[in-house]
Amino acid sequence: MGQSIFPTGVTNFNPSKTWSGYTLFNAKNEGTILIDMNGKIVHEWKDLQGFPNKMIKGGQVFGSLRCQKSSDAYQDYADLTEIDWNGNIRWSFTHNEEVIDQGIGKTWVARVHHDYQLEGNPVGHFVPGQETKDDFKQVLLLTHHDRKIGSISPYPLLDHVLLEIDRNGNKLWSWSTLDHFNDFPLTDEQKMQSLRTLTFNLLVKKGMYFILIMLATLDQIIGLIRVTSDLNRITF
């Protein structure tokens, strides 16, 4: 007989073996939720989505207010938005690409997915002495862009594009995966696999100049030097 009772809330908590703190996560159809170590809800930002959510000192939370429909885009969020503790919008970026969204029409969207990094912190979680402040000047986003490149594939391609913007949304720098497709130290078989399943996550950023990109489906980490766009492979 299958399991019929499923525990909810905190099911295991050993204070002597944990670092007491808070957990920020996104709950489907609810919003962004902050809980303590006992599972008690400390705060909730209704309808704020996250892919992922991140909090900075002062209680401001980053996330997205709208996910594009799957018929229009793949895992794309229309915006990257900062909201304060009381739910007020403090900053938002959408002007990456103008698209036609069903039910909305022509609109600007960020097409951000999987990760973004804010100036001041290299990894998106707590690091002693490396805090993102509310006066950040730069943001690095992982975005999508639709491409057709016959030399790679006869089919439409979804490009992963690193986009660096300033606080006003001005584009400072961008880097296209497909423009550097042949620079990746991959075999022909791995290249074909990457076209089907490539996923990027920005693991480390230091001073907006050196970026580590995880090729999750290929078990590799690629180092990208921002000023030269050169690639160096680090395999784990």
mmCIF file of C-alpha atoms in Angstrom:
data_model
loop_
_atom_site.group_PDB
_atom_site.id
_atom_site.type_symbol
_atom_site.label_atom_id
_atom_site.label_comp_id
_atom_site.label_asym_id
_atom_site.label_seq_id
_atom_site.Cartn_x
_atom_site.Cartn_y
_atom_site.Cartn_z
ATOM 1 C CA MET A 1 0.000 0.000 0.000
ATOM 2 C CA GLY A 2 1.336 3.407 -0.958
ATOM 3 C CA GLN A 3 2.090 6.202 1.473
ATOM 4 C CA SER A 4 -1.018 8.218 2.367
ATOM 5 C CA ILE A 5 0.368 10.581 5.031
ATOM 6 C CA PHE A 6 3.053 13.093 4.072
ATOM 7 C CA PRO A 7 4.731 15.194 6.795
ATOM 8 C CA THR A 8 4.705 18.942 6.221
ATOM 9 C CA GLY A 9 6.652 21.803 7.734
ATOM 10 C CA VAL A 10 10.044 21.237 9.373
ATOM 11 C CA THR A 11 10.533 17.482 9.689
ATOM 12 C CA ASN A 12 14.099 17.411 11.026
ATOM 13 C CA PHE A 13 15.957 20.151 12.924
ATOM 14 C CA ASN A 14 19.122 19.539 14.939
ATOM 15 C CA PRO A 15 20.272 22.947 16.281
ATOM 16 C CA SER A 16 23.712 21.620 17.239
ATOM 17 C CA LYS A 17 24.447 20.716 13.625
ATOM 18 C CA THR A 18 22.939 23.683 11.829
ATOM 19 C CA TRP A 19 23.684 27.367 11.409
ATOM 20 C CA SER A 20 20.573 29.113 12.633
ATOM 21 C CA GLY A 21 19.148 31.527 10.080
ATOM 22 C CA TYR A 22 16.301 32.060 7.654
ATOM 23 C CA THR A 23 15.269 30.479 4.376
ATOM 24 C CA LEU A 24 13.864 32.420 1.431
ATOM 25 C CA PHE A 25 11.972 30.498 -1.229
ATOM 26 C CA ASN A 26 9.213 30.775 -3.783
ATOM 27 C CA ALA A 27 5.928 28.950 -3.216
ATOM 28 C CA LYS A 28 3.847 28.240 -6.310
ATOM 29 C CA ASN A 29 0.641 30.297 -6.490
ATOM 30 C CA GLU A 30 1.585 32.049 -3.244
ATOM 31 C CA GLY A 31 4.661 34.201 -3.650
ATOM 32 C CA THR A 32 8.014 34.596 -1.956
ATOM 33 C CA ILE A 33 8.172 33.349 1.629
ATOM 34 C CA LEU A 34 10.728 33.828 4.405
ATOM 35 C CA ILE A 35 10.728 31.199 7.171
ATOM 36 C CA ASP A 36 12.775 30.612 10.312
ATOM 37 C CA MET A 37 14.444 27.350 11.328
ATOM 38 C CA ASN A 38 11.180 26.061 12.826
ATOM 39 C CA GLY A 39 9.259 26.636 9.615
ATOM 40 C CA LYS A 40 7.379 29.661 10.931
ATOM 41 C CA ILE A 41 6.535 32.202 8.232
ATOM 42 C CA VAL A 42 8.354 35.418 9.095
ATOM 43 C CA HIS A 43 7.256 37.391 6.051
ATOM 44 C CA GLU A 44 5.575 36.903 2.673
ATOM 45 C CA TRP A 45 5.691 38.865 -0.566
ATOM 46 C CA LYS A 46 2.437 37.927 -2.290
ATOM 47 C CA ASP A 47 2.675 37.058 -5.994
ATOM 48 C CA LEU A 48 6.420 37.765 -6.205
ATOM 49 C CA GLN A 49 7.980 34.955 -8.202
ATOM 50 C CA GLY A 50 11.581 33.898 -8.086
ATOM 51 C CA PHE A 51 13.998 32.091 -10.365
ATOM 52 C CA PRO A 52 15.577 32.480 -7.851
ATOM 53 C CA ASN A 53 14.652 34.992 -5.157
ATOM 54 C CA LYS A 54 17.486 36.855 -3.430
ATOM 55 C CA MET A 55 17.479 39.141 -0.398
ATOM 56 C CA ILE A 56 19.916 41.933 0.386
ATOM 57 C CA LYS A 57 20.691 43.708 3.635
ATOM 58 C CA GLY A 58 17.739 45.869 4.659
ATOM 59 C CA GLY A 59 15.049 43.337 3.766
ATOM 60 C CA GLN A 60 14.762 44.097 0.051
ATOM 61 C CA VAL A 61 13.954 41.063 -2.088
ATOM 62 C CA PHE A 62 14.640 40.442 -5.769
ATOM 63 C CA GLY A 63 12.427 38.353 -7.996
ATOM 64 C CA SER A 64 9.958 38.676 -10.850
ATOM 65 C CA LEU A 65 6.364 39.838 -11.072
ATOM 66 C CA ARG A 66 5.499 37.923 -14.228
ATOM 67 C CA CYS A 67 6.578 34.733 -15.942
ATOM 68 C CA GLN A 68 6.033 34.640 -19.676
ATOM 69 C CA LYS A 69 3.611 32.015 -20.971
ATOM 70 C CA SER A 70 5.238 28.789 -22.130
ATOM 71 C CA SER A 71 3.685 29.323 -25.556
ATOM 72 C CA ASP A 72 5.657 32.572 -25.880
ATOM 73 C CA ALA A 73 8.961 31.687 -24.239
ATOM 74 C CA TYR A 74 10.831 28.950 -22.380
ATOM 75 C CA GLN A 75 11.354 29.621 -18.654
ATOM 76 C CA ASP A 76 11.576 33.355 -19.314
ATOM 77 C CA TYR A 77 10.632 35.970 -16.732
ATOM 78 C CA ALA A 78 9.435 39.339 -17.967
ATOM 79 C CA ASP A 79 11.260 41.373 -15.352
ATOM 80 C CA LEU A 80 13.820 41.475 -12.587
ATOM 81 C CA THR A 81 12.333 43.517 -9.753
ATOM 82 C CA GLU A 82 13.423 44.685 -6.298
ATOM 83 C CA ILE A 83 10.668 44.942 -3.666
ATOM 84 C CA ASP A 84 11.055 46.294 -0.139
ATOM 85 C CA TRP A 85 9.815 44.701 3.085
ATOM 86 C CA ASN A 86 6.401 46.368 2.707
ATOM 87 C CA GLY A 87 5.871 45.236 -0.874
ATOM 88 C CA ASN A 88 6.781 48.479 -2.628
ATOM 89 C CA ILE A 89 8.677 48.293 -5.929
ATOM 90 C CA ARG A 90 12.076 49.964 -5.603
ATOM 91 C CA TRP A 91 13.684 48.962 -8.900
ATOM 92 C CA SER A 92 12.714 46.965 -11.985
ATOM 93 C CA PHE A 93 14.296 46.005 -15.307
ATOM 94 C CA THR A 94 12.344 44.903 -18.393
ATOM 95 C CA HIS A 95 13.918 46.635 -21.410
ATOM 96 C CA ASN A 96 15.981 43.803 -22.845
ATOM 97 C CA GLU A 97 13.819 42.724 -25.781
ATOM 98 C CA GLU A 98 10.518 43.862 -27.256
ATOM 99 C CA VAL A 99 8.215 40.898 -27.931
ATOM 100 C CA ILE A 100 4.594 40.018 -28.644
ATOM 101 C CA ASP A 101 3.050 38.331 -25.603
ATOM 102 C CA GLN A 102 -0.320 36.601 -25.826
ATOM 103 C CA GLY A 103 -2.991 38.610 -24.047
ATOM 104 C CA ILE A 104 -0.685 41.614 -23.657
ATOM 105 C CA GLY A 105 0.539 42.459 -27.127
ATOM 106 C CA LYS A 106 3.808 44.257 -27.791
ATOM 107 C CA THR A 107 5.778 44.670 -24.577
ATOM 108 C CA TRP A 108 9.320 44.857 -23.211
ATOM 109 C CA VAL A 109 10.645 41.854 -21.297
ATOM 110 C CA ALA A 110 13.897 40.955 -19.545
ATOM 111 C CA ARG A 111 13.830 37.267 -20.552
ATOM 112 C CA VAL A 112 15.882 36.555 -17.426
ATOM 113 C CA HIS A 113 16.131 32.939 -16.262
ATOM 114 C CA HIS A 114 18.004 30.758 -13.761
ATOM 115 C CA ASP A 115 20.332 33.360 -12.302
ATOM 116 C CA TYR A 116 21.437 36.941 -11.901
ATOM 117 C CA GLN A 117 24.101 38.584 -9.764
ATOM 118 C CA LEU A 118 24.132 41.964 -8.079
ATOM 119 C CA GLU A 119 27.224 44.107 -7.604
ATOM 120 C CA GLY A 120 28.858 43.553 -4.216
ATOM 121 C CA ASN A 121 28.254 39.827 -3.775
ATOM 122 C CA PRO A 122 29.854 37.184 -6.028
ATOM 123 C CA VAL A 123 27.565 34.219 -5.435
ATOM 124 C CA GLY A 124 24.072 35.360 -4.479
ATOM 125 C CA HIS A 125 24.123 34.100 -0.893
ATOM 126 C CA PHE A 126 25.770 35.159 2.346
ATOM 127 C CA VAL A 127 29.529 35.699 2.177
ATOM 128 C CA PRO A 128 31.276 37.493 5.086
ATOM 129 C CA GLY A 129 32.342 40.977 4.065
ATOM 130 C CA GLN A 130 30.723 40.799 0.629
ATOM 131 C CA GLU A 131 27.261 42.298 0.790
ATOM 132 C CA THR A 132 25.059 43.674 -1.938
ATOM 133 C CA LYS A 133 23.772 47.096 -0.950
ATOM 134 C CA ASP A 134 20.703 48.939 -2.134
ATOM 135 C CA ASP A 135 22.871 51.426 -4.039
ATOM 136 C CA PHE A 136 24.232 48.742 -6.416
ATOM 137 C CA LYS A 137 25.437 50.122 -9.746
ATOM 138 C CA GLN A 138 25.587 46.980 -11.898
ATOM 139 C CA VAL A 139 23.606 43.781 -12.420
ATOM 140 C CA LEU A 140 24.592 40.679 -14.381
ATOM 141 C CA LEU A 141 21.689 38.655 -15.810
ATOM 142 C CA LEU A 142 21.374 35.368 -17.653
ATOM 143 C CA THR A 143 18.866 35.892 -20.479
ATOM 144 C CA HIS A 144 17.431 34.153 -23.527
ATOM 145 C CA HIS A 145 17.425 35.250 -27.166
ATOM 146 C CA ASP A 146 15.933 33.468 -30.195
ATOM 147 C CA ARG A 147 18.421 32.883 -33.008
ATOM 148 C CA LYS A 148 18.711 31.217 -36.405
ATOM 149 C CA ILE A 149 22.280 30.176 -37.277
ATOM 150 C CA GLY A 150 22.462 27.797 -40.222
ATOM 151 C CA SER A 151 26.093 26.867 -39.591
ATOM 152 C CA ILE A 152 25.072 25.354 -36.239
ATOM 153 C CA SER A 153 21.597 23.959 -36.872
ATOM 154 C CA PRO A 154 18.787 24.189 -39.458
ATOM 155 C CA TYR A 155 16.347 24.659 -36.578
ATOM 156 C CA PRO A 156 15.570 27.738 -34.450
ATOM 157 C CA LEU A 157 17.954 28.031 -31.494
ATOM 158 C CA LEU A 158 17.563 29.446 -28.006
ATOM 159 C CA ASP A 159 20.666 31.439 -27.149
ATOM 160 C CA HIS A 160 21.915 32.013 -23.598
ATOM 161 C CA VAL A 161 23.105 35.593 -23.334
ATOM 162 C CA LEU A 162 24.939 37.148 -20.400
ATOM 163 C CA LEU A 163 23.783 40.741 -20.058
ATOM 164 C CA GLU A 164 25.366 43.374 -17.840
ATOM 165 C CA ILE A 165 23.305 46.508 -17.135
ATOM 166 C CA ASP A 166 23.657 49.558 -14.944
ATOM 167 C CA ARG A 167 21.084 50.712 -12.415
ATOM 168 C CA ASN A 168 19.245 52.701 -15.084
ATOM 169 C CA GLY A 169 18.876 49.658 -17.332
ATOM 170 C CA ASN A 170 21.530 50.707 -19.837
ATOM 171 C CA LYS A 171 23.282 47.754 -21.464
ATOM 172 C CA LEU A 172 26.988 47.780 -20.615
ATOM 173 C CA TRP A 173 28.107 44.428 -22.015
ATOM 174 C CA SER A 174 26.685 41.202 -23.420
ATOM 175 C CA TRP A 175 28.055 37.799 -24.322
ATOM 176 C CA SER A 176 26.289 35.294 -26.578
ATOM 177 C CA THR A 177 26.812 31.573 -26.139
ATOM 178 C CA LEU A 178 26.101 30.797 -29.772
ATOM 179 C CA ASP A 179 28.498 33.473 -31.029
ATOM 180 C CA HIS A 180 31.221 31.566 -29.137
ATOM 181 C CA PHE A 181 29.840 28.076 -29.761
ATOM 182 C CA ASN A 182 32.990 26.788 -31.438
ATOM 183 C CA ASP A 183 35.163 28.207 -28.653
ATOM 184 C CA PHE A 184 33.771 25.771 -26.104
ATOM 185 C CA PRO A 185 36.242 22.949 -25.391
ATOM 186 C CA LEU A 186 33.663 20.286 -26.236
ATOM 187 C CA THR A 187 33.581 17.272 -28.533
ATOM 188 C CA ASP A 188 31.147 17.235 -31.459
ATOM 189 C CA GLU A 189 28.922 14.843 -29.481
ATOM 190 C CA GLN A 190 28.905 17.169 -26.464
ATOM 191 C CA LYS A 191 28.073 20.139 -28.691
ATOM 192 C CA MET A 192 25.034 18.333 -30.065
ATOM 193 C CA GLN A 193 23.971 17.421 -26.512
ATOM 194 C CA SER A 194 24.408 20.998 -25.375
ATOM 195 C CA LEU A 195 22.078 22.239 -28.114
ATOM 196 C CA ARG A 196 19.327 20.089 -26.627
ATOM 197 C CA THR A 197 19.909 20.444 -22.914
ATOM 198 C CA LEU A 198 22.382 23.245 -22.133
ATOM 199 C CA THR A 199 21.646 25.041 -18.852
ATOM 200 C CA PHE A 200 23.710 27.923 -17.509
ATOM 201 C CA ASN A 201 24.033 28.997 -13.900
ATOM 202 C CA LEU A 202 26.234 31.903 -12.899
ATOM 203 C CA LEU A 203 28.235 30.399 -10.071
ATOM 204 C CA VAL A 204 30.785 33.059 -9.250
ATOM 205 C CA LYS A 205 31.326 36.616 -10.331
ATOM 206 C CA LYS A 206 34.133 38.762 -9.004
ATOM 207 C CA GLY A 207 34.112 42.455 -9.756
ATOM 208 C CA MET A 208 32.056 41.805 -12.908
ATOM 209 C CA TYR A 209 35.269 40.667 -14.625
ATOM 210 C CA PHE A 210 35.525 36.908 -14.115
ATOM 211 C CA ILE A 211 32.512 34.651 -14.396
ATOM 212 C CA LEU A 212 32.145 30.930 -13.823
ATOM 213 C CA ILE A 213 29.402 29.281 -15.861
ATOM 214 C CA MET A 214 28.108 25.813 -15.020
ATOM 215 C CA LEU A 215 27.218 23.532 -17.921
ATOM 216 C CA ALA A 216 24.920 21.456 -15.741
ATOM 217 C CA THR A 217 24.136 18.722 -18.258
ATOM 218 C CA LEU A 218 27.809 18.236 -19.202
ATOM 219 C CA ASP A 219 29.273 18.269 -15.662
ATOM 220 C CA GLN A 220 31.668 21.067 -16.560
ATOM 221 C CA ILE A 221 32.425 24.562 -15.369
ATOM 222 C CA ILE A 222 33.586 27.153 -17.877
ATOM 223 C CA GLY A 223 35.522 30.242 -16.841
ATOM 224 C CA LEU A 224 34.744 33.396 -18.805
ATOM 225 C CA ILE A 225 37.042 36.404 -18.590
ATOM 226 C CA ARG A 226 34.732 39.341 -19.022
ATOM 227 C CA VAL A 227 37.185 41.824 -20.561
ATOM 228 C CA THR A 228 38.350 39.433 -23.291
ATOM 229 C CA SER A 229 35.456 36.932 -23.547
ATOM 230 C CA ASP A 230 38.016 34.109 -23.524
ATOM 231 C CA LEU A 231 36.896 30.708 -22.269
ATOM 232 C CA ASN A 232 38.838 28.415 -19.954
ATOM 233 C CA ARG A 233 37.530 25.038 -18.897
ATOM 234 C CA ILE A 234 37.510 23.812 -15.305
ATOM 235 C CA THR A 235 36.230 20.223 -15.091
ATOM 236 C CA PHE A 236 34.967 18.668 -11.837
#
